Amino acid sequence: MIGKVYLVGAGAGNYGLLTLNSLKYIQTADVIVYDNLVNREILLEAKFGCETIYVGKVANNHTLTQDEINLLLVKKAKEGKFVVRLKGGDPYVFGRGAEEAQFLIKNNIDFEVVSGVSSALAGPMYAGIPLTHRDYSSSFHVITGHLKAGACELNWEAIANVGGTLVFLMGVANLKTICINLISNGMAKVTPVAVIYCATLPNQKVIVGTLDTIYKEETRSPSIIVVGEVVRLREQLNFFEKRPLFGKTIVVTRSRVNSSNLVQQLQNLGANVLQAPTIVIQKIENNMELDNSITNLLDYNYIIFTSQNAVDIFFARLFEKNLDCRYLSCLKVVVVGDNTKKVLEGYGICADIMPKNFSAKSLCNELATSLKKTDKILFPTAKNPTSTIQTELEKLGCLIDVIPVYETKIDYSSKEELLNIILEKDIDYITFTSSSTVKNFISLLGEQNLGHLAKIKLVSIGDTTTKTIQSYNLETPIQAKNSTIEDMINCIIEQV
């Protein structure tokens, strides 16, 4: 059976500009053939076992020729695969998508095209430049800045006199030629021009000048060139670069499963987030202790959840035993942390007790007023937890069953990625959300490389994590006032 090829637009670069339709096909593809300008974060959405093939092209360095890419698409489709040809921006806006579609037709391969947000539209907007404005421009025109070899010269007289906003894609190498041709064909030398590098991404940079000055500035690819009076509005409408963490590069060391909330919040604040997960969460299989505790749940008075992992695993097993949240009606439910509270609410349970200060001491102080010595507490948690909750509660004289339901292990698969990030990138902050993330980070990095952390600010979620960082003779980290993701982010913002 012959497969099918989907020519999918990956958007202008920013992950949030990926359309729902594009995401659907990416998540179900057997093979993804992707370009240089595709945000690598998007590839994390591919299903397990999906084959990803890089065919990117940069100046004077093509992984595959266009003919070879065409043949690759046909080959994979004839293997019966669901193939996504993932292209930056929109497949039909200077992406050679139409040429690939023609080749597929020629070879009797079924295809569909999935539109994407073109950088010609999103790039200027993220730079604070509207393509149209009633006071400045009533039209815009998208023009290639890089012609096919042997193609006729652009009609510069028509382009210079058409009016409206001009957007040139792939034109940085020819910036001087573009400016000179526009001026020589009647456009004013003082016409505003913006060159937008890495448009829509956290490392976006914008240079503003005029037709007779901009080409003297240092520019580089990939950049978008915008010519027209609307460029004057950038200073007023530039929202993207005014976000509090714009331009800051932050490393997140949580497991991929648990990092999404932290990553998303940092990105929403403008940060360039690099994920280097140091831990992987593994559920304890065939867990007789957990099964026995669920069977005897009526023997307990309280249940404590201090992590979203414990919540998910506990309820998954509860449901597997054909029970539901009504079975907890006899218990007082205690949580530590906003994220744990939100995950718990997803199962239809509102916490009875949550300390304002998310620490073991604060939790025990909260419980001390209501606990009786005859009370029995169930505490599903990590194997060999670093928490002092058990010790503090036992001081109150009550019974507590600590049931390990998961364990955290070092994520060796991210070692190469982590080394590349720390040794090669300019990092502003590294976040640590537990002692495990610290220990595993150091193990993966190697103590011989600790010197590379000297100019990087470390961020800790709480006292225990801070002590672990200090045990490696590293500089005292910035610490969240309360042990929450939100407070970690706030303490970074306060440092900027």
PDB file of N, CA and C in Angstrom, residues 120 124 129-132 136-137 139-143 156 159-160 162-169 175 178-183 187-196 207-212 214 224-232:
ATOM      1  N   ALA A 120       6.670  36.143   6.731  1.00  0.00           N
ATOM      2  CA  ALA A 120       6.403  37.435   6.098  1.00  0.00           C
ATOM      3  C   ALA A 120       5.286  38.172   6.823  1.00  0.00           C
ATOM      4  N   PRO A 124       7.246  40.706  10.963  1.00  0.00           N
ATOM      5  CA  PRO A 124       7.077  42.140  11.217  1.00  0.00           C
ATOM      6  C   PRO A 124       6.205  42.421  12.439  1.00  0.00           C
ATOM      7  N   ILE A 129       5.896  45.942  13.929  1.00  0.00           N
ATOM      8  CA  ILE A 129       5.676  46.616  12.647  1.00  0.00           C
ATOM      9  C   ILE A 129       4.417  46.053  11.983  1.00  0.00           C
ATOM     10  N   PRO A 130       3.332  46.832  11.893  1.00  0.00           N
ATOM     11  CA  PRO A 130       2.140  46.364  11.175  1.00  0.00           C
ATOM     12  C   PRO A 130       2.354  46.485   9.673  1.00  0.00           C
ATOM     13  N   LEU A 131       1.960  45.476   8.934  1.00  0.00           N
ATOM     14  CA  LEU A 131       2.157  45.534   7.478  1.00  0.00           C
ATOM     15  C   LEU A 131       1.257  46.576   6.826  1.00  0.00           C
ATOM     16  N   THR A 132       0.087  46.786   7.419  1.00  0.00           N
ATOM     17  CA  THR A 132      -0.804  47.820   6.899  1.00  0.00           C
ATOM     18  C   THR A 132      -1.270  48.711   8.039  1.00  0.00           C
ATOM     19  N   TYR A 136      -0.527  54.889   6.985  1.00  0.00           N
ATOM     20  CA  TYR A 136       0.791  54.667   6.392  1.00  0.00           C
ATOM     21  C   TYR A 136       0.783  53.798   5.139  1.00  0.00           C
ATOM     22  N   SER A 137       0.010  52.706   5.168  1.00  0.00           N
ATOM     23  CA  SER A 137       0.101  51.749   4.067  1.00  0.00           C
ATOM     24  C   SER A 137      -1.210  50.988   3.903  1.00  0.00           C
ATOM     25  N   SER A 139      -1.447  48.462   1.550  1.00  0.00           N
ATOM     26  CA  SER A 139      -1.139  47.169   0.921  1.00  0.00           C
ATOM     27  C   SER A 139       0.247  46.702   1.367  1.00  0.00           C
ATOM     28  N   PHE A 140       0.504  45.416   1.171  1.00  0.00           N
ATOM     29  CA  PHE A 140       1.876  44.916   1.396  1.00  0.00           C
ATOM     30  C   PHE A 140       2.199  43.896   0.318  1.00  0.00           C
ATOM     31  N   HIS A 141       3.481  43.742   0.068  1.00  0.00           N
ATOM     32  CA  HIS A 141       3.954  42.914  -1.035  1.00  0.00           C
ATOM     33  C   HIS A 141       5.132  42.079  -0.548  1.00  0.00           C
ATOM     34  N   VAL A 142       5.052  40.774  -0.774  1.00  0.00           N
ATOM     35  CA  VAL A 142       6.106  39.852  -0.347  1.00  0.00           C
ATOM     36  C   VAL A 142       6.946  39.483  -1.557  1.00  0.00           C
ATOM     37  N   ILE A 143       8.252  39.683  -1.431  1.00  0.00           N
ATOM     38  CA  ILE A 143       9.154  39.542  -2.574  1.00  0.00           C
ATOM     39  C   ILE A 143      10.338  38.674  -2.171  1.00  0.00           C
ATOM     40  N   TRP A 156      12.393  46.190 -10.764  1.00  0.00           N
ATOM     41  CA  TRP A 156      12.626  47.118  -9.671  1.00  0.00           C
ATOM     42  C   TRP A 156      11.824  48.405  -9.815  1.00  0.00           C
ATOM     43  N   ILE A 159       8.425  47.571  -8.434  1.00  0.00           N
ATOM     44  CA  ILE A 159       8.481  47.344  -6.984  1.00  0.00           C
ATOM     45  C   ILE A 159       8.649  48.659  -6.234  1.00  0.00           C
ATOM     46  N   ALA A 160       9.525  49.532  -6.740  1.00  0.00           N
ATOM     47  CA  ALA A 160       9.811  50.795  -6.058  1.00  0.00           C
ATOM     48  C   ALA A 160       8.628  51.758  -6.081  1.00  0.00           C
ATOM     49  N   VAL A 162       5.196  50.723  -6.434  1.00  0.00           N
ATOM     50  CA  VAL A 162       3.914  50.070  -6.203  1.00  0.00           C
ATOM     51  C   VAL A 162       3.188  50.643  -4.988  1.00  0.00           C
ATOM     52  N   GLY A 163       3.954  51.244  -4.066  1.00  0.00           N
ATOM     53  CA  GLY A 163       3.370  51.752  -2.835  1.00  0.00           C
ATOM     54  C   GLY A 163       3.192  50.647  -1.813  1.00  0.00           C
ATOM     55  N   GLY A 164       2.806  51.013  -0.603  1.00  0.00           N
ATOM     56  CA  GLY A 164       2.601  50.014   0.437  1.00  0.00           C
ATOM     57  C   GLY A 164       3.903  49.538   1.061  1.00  0.00           C
ATOM     58  N   THR A 165       3.797  48.461   1.817  1.00  0.00           N
ATOM     59  CA  THR A 165       4.934  47.900   2.544  1.00  0.00           C
ATOM     60  C   THR A 165       5.566  46.783   1.726  1.00  0.00           C
ATOM     61  N   LEU A 166       6.895  46.773   1.676  1.00  0.00           N
ATOM     62  CA  LEU A 166       7.622  45.725   0.966  1.00  0.00           C
ATOM     63  C   LEU A 166       8.266  44.783   1.987  1.00  0.00           C
ATOM     64  N   VAL A 167       8.068  43.502   1.794  1.00  0.00           N
ATOM     65  CA  VAL A 167       8.692  42.501   2.661  1.00  0.00           C
ATOM     66  C   VAL A 167       9.548  41.588   1.793  1.00  0.00           C
ATOM     67  N   PHE A 168      10.853  41.557   2.072  1.00  0.00           N
ATOM     68  CA  PHE A 168      11.774  40.695   1.328  1.00  0.00           C
ATOM     69  C   PHE A 168      12.181  39.522   2.211  1.00  0.00           C
ATOM     70  N   LEU A 169      12.001  38.307   1.701  1.00  0.00           N
ATOM     71  CA  LEU A 169      12.453  37.101   2.379  1.00  0.00           C
ATOM     72  C   LEU A 169      13.724  36.594   1.705  1.00  0.00           C
ATOM     73  N   LEU A 175      21.134  42.615   0.521  1.00  0.00           N
ATOM     74  CA  LEU A 175      20.533  43.809   1.105  1.00  0.00           C
ATOM     75  C   LEU A 175      20.995  45.095   0.405  1.00  0.00           C
ATOM     76  N   ILE A 178      19.348  45.391  -2.976  1.00  0.00           N
ATOM     77  CA  ILE A 178      17.931  45.740  -2.839  1.00  0.00           C
ATOM     78  C   ILE A 178      17.771  47.235  -2.591  1.00  0.00           C
ATOM     79  N   CYS A 179      18.546  47.764  -1.643  1.00  0.00           N
ATOM     80  CA  CYS A 179      18.437  49.183  -1.289  1.00  0.00           C
ATOM     81  C   CYS A 179      18.809  50.083  -2.469  1.00  0.00           C
ATOM     82  N   ILE A 180      19.913  49.772  -3.142  1.00  0.00           N
ATOM     83  CA  ILE A 180      20.372  50.590  -4.270  1.00  0.00           C
ATOM     84  C   ILE A 180      19.357  50.573  -5.402  1.00  0.00           C
ATOM     85  N   ASN A 181      18.796  49.397  -5.692  1.00  0.00           N
ATOM     86  CA  ASN A 181      17.807  49.296  -6.772  1.00  0.00           C
ATOM     87  C   ASN A 181      16.525  50.061  -6.453  1.00  0.00           C
ATOM     88  N   LEU A 182      16.103  50.040  -5.199  1.00  0.00           N
ATOM     89  CA  LEU A 182      14.905  50.778  -4.818  1.00  0.00           C
ATOM     90  C   LEU A 182      15.137  52.286  -4.916  1.00  0.00           C
ATOM     91  N   ILE A 183      16.306  52.747  -4.468  1.00  0.00           N
ATOM     92  CA  ILE A 183      16.634  54.173  -4.530  1.00  0.00           C
ATOM     93  C   ILE A 183      16.762  54.639  -5.981  1.00  0.00           C
ATOM     94  N   MET A 187      12.569  55.420  -5.089  1.00  0.00           N
ATOM     95  CA  MET A 187      12.168  55.411  -3.681  1.00  0.00           C
ATOM     96  C   MET A 187      13.090  56.313  -2.879  1.00  0.00           C
ATOM     97  N   ALA A 188      12.542  57.075  -1.938  1.00  0.00           N
ATOM     98  CA  ALA A 188      13.325  58.030  -1.164  1.00  0.00           C
ATOM     99  C   ALA A 188      14.390  57.337  -0.324  1.00  0.00           C
ATOM    100  N   LYS A 189      15.573  57.983  -0.261  1.00  0.00           N
ATOM    101  CA  LYS A 189      16.677  57.400   0.512  1.00  0.00           C
ATOM    102  C   LYS A 189      16.328  57.256   1.986  1.00  0.00           C
ATOM    103  N   VAL A 190      15.454  58.148   2.468  1.00  0.00           N
ATOM    104  CA  VAL A 190      15.134  58.148   3.903  1.00  0.00           C
ATOM    105  C   VAL A 190      13.979  57.204   4.248  1.00  0.00           C
ATOM    106  N   THR A 191      13.540  56.399   3.287  1.00  0.00           N
ATOM    107  CA  THR A 191      12.479  55.423   3.571  1.00  0.00           C
ATOM    108  C   THR A 191      12.925  54.473   4.680  1.00  0.00           C
ATOM    109  N   PRO A 192      12.133  54.306   5.745  1.00  0.00           N
ATOM    110  CA  PRO A 192      12.537  53.429   6.862  1.00  0.00           C
ATOM    111  C   PRO A 192      12.645  51.956   6.437  1.00  0.00           C
ATOM    112  N   VAL A 193      13.637  51.298   7.002  1.00  0.00           N
ATOM    113  CA  VAL A 193      13.859  49.873   6.744  1.00  0.00           C
ATOM    114  C   VAL A 193      14.154  49.174   8.074  1.00  0.00           C
ATOM    115  N   ALA A 194      13.609  47.967   8.234  1.00  0.00           N
ATOM    116  CA  ALA A 194      13.931  47.138   9.399  1.00  0.00           C
ATOM    117  C   ALA A 194      14.430  45.785   8.921  1.00  0.00           C
ATOM    118  N   VAL A 195      15.469  45.294   9.561  1.00  0.00           N
ATOM    119  CA  VAL A 195      15.963  43.938   9.313  1.00  0.00           C
ATOM    120  C   VAL A 195      15.727  43.142  10.590  1.00  0.00           C
ATOM    121  N   ILE A 196      14.907  42.100  10.484  1.00  0.00           N
ATOM    122  CA  ILE A 196      14.472  41.332  11.658  1.00  0.00           C
ATOM    123  C   ILE A 196      15.157  39.969  11.640  1.00  0.00           C
ATOM    124  N   ILE A 207      17.231  45.553  13.575  1.00  0.00           N
ATOM    125  CA  ILE A 207      18.031  46.734  13.235  1.00  0.00           C
ATOM    126  C   ILE A 207      17.173  47.635  12.362  1.00  0.00           C
ATOM    127  N   VAL A 208      17.104  48.908  12.737  1.00  0.00           N
ATOM    128  CA  VAL A 208      16.288  49.860  11.992  1.00  0.00           C
ATOM    129  C   VAL A 208      17.186  50.929  11.384  1.00  0.00           C
ATOM    130  N   GLY A 209      16.903  51.278  10.138  1.00  0.00           N
ATOM    131  CA  GLY A 209      17.660  52.321   9.454  1.00  0.00           C
ATOM    132  C   GLY A 209      16.852  52.865   8.293  1.00  0.00           C
ATOM    133  N   THR A 210      17.534  53.343   7.287  1.00  0.00           N
ATOM    134  CA  THR A 210      16.875  53.821   6.070  1.00  0.00           C
ATOM    135  C   THR A 210      17.529  53.142   4.874  1.00  0.00           C
ATOM    136  N   LEU A 211      16.950  53.346   3.703  1.00  0.00           N
ATOM    137  CA  LEU A 211      17.483  52.691   2.506  1.00  0.00           C
ATOM    138  C   LEU A 211      18.951  53.019   2.255  1.00  0.00           C
ATOM    139  N   ASP A 212      19.374  54.229   2.620  1.00  0.00           N
ATOM    140  CA  ASP A 212      20.771  54.595   2.335  1.00  0.00           C
ATOM    141  C   ASP A 212      21.718  54.317   3.501  1.00  0.00           C
ATOM    142  N   ILE A 214      20.937  51.263   5.983  1.00  0.00           N
ATOM    143  CA  ILE A 214      20.742  49.944   6.601  1.00  0.00           C
ATOM    144  C   ILE A 214      21.753  48.914   6.131  1.00  0.00           C
ATOM    145  N   ILE A 224      14.368  38.938   7.966  1.00  0.00           N
ATOM    146  CA  ILE A 224      13.319  39.483   7.105  1.00  0.00           C
ATOM    147  C   ILE A 224      13.591  40.971   6.933  1.00  0.00           C
ATOM    148  N   ILE A 225      13.424  41.478   5.723  1.00  0.00           N
ATOM    149  CA  ILE A 225      13.629  42.896   5.443  1.00  0.00           C
ATOM    150  C   ILE A 225      12.270  43.547   5.211  1.00  0.00           C
ATOM    151  N   VAL A 226      11.988  44.596   5.956  1.00  0.00           N
ATOM    152  CA  VAL A 226      10.728  45.323   5.802  1.00  0.00           C
ATOM    153  C   VAL A 226      11.045  46.756   5.393  1.00  0.00           C
ATOM    154  N   VAL A 227      10.433  47.211   4.296  1.00  0.00           N
ATOM    155  CA  VAL A 227      10.674  48.553   3.770  1.00  0.00           C
ATOM    156  C   VAL A 227       9.341  49.303   3.736  1.00  0.00           C
ATOM    157  N   GLY A 228       9.306  50.484   4.354  1.00  0.00           N
ATOM    158  CA  GLY A 228       8.080  51.270   4.304  1.00  0.00           C
ATOM    159  C   GLY A 228       7.874  52.122   5.533  1.00  0.00           C
ATOM    160  N   GLU A 229       6.931  53.033   5.445  1.00  0.00           N
ATOM    161  CA  GLU A 229       6.668  53.980   6.525  1.00  0.00           C
ATOM    162  C   GLU A 229       6.173  53.306   7.800  1.00  0.00           C
ATOM    163  N   VAL A 230       5.587  52.118   7.682  1.00  0.00           N
ATOM    164  CA  VAL A 230       5.077  51.428   8.873  1.00  0.00           C
ATOM    165  C   VAL A 230       6.187  51.079   9.863  1.00  0.00           C
ATOM    166  N   VAL A 231       7.434  51.044   9.399  1.00  0.00           N
ATOM    167  CA  VAL A 231       8.560  50.748  10.283  1.00  0.00           C
ATOM    168  C   VAL A 231       8.648  51.780  11.403  1.00  0.00           C
ATOM    169  N   ARG A 232       8.151  52.994  11.145  1.00  0.00           N
ATOM    170  CA  ARG A 232       8.204  54.060  12.152  1.00  0.00           C
ATOM    171  C   ARG A 232       7.373  53.720  13.391  1.00  0.00           C
TER     172      ARG A 232
END
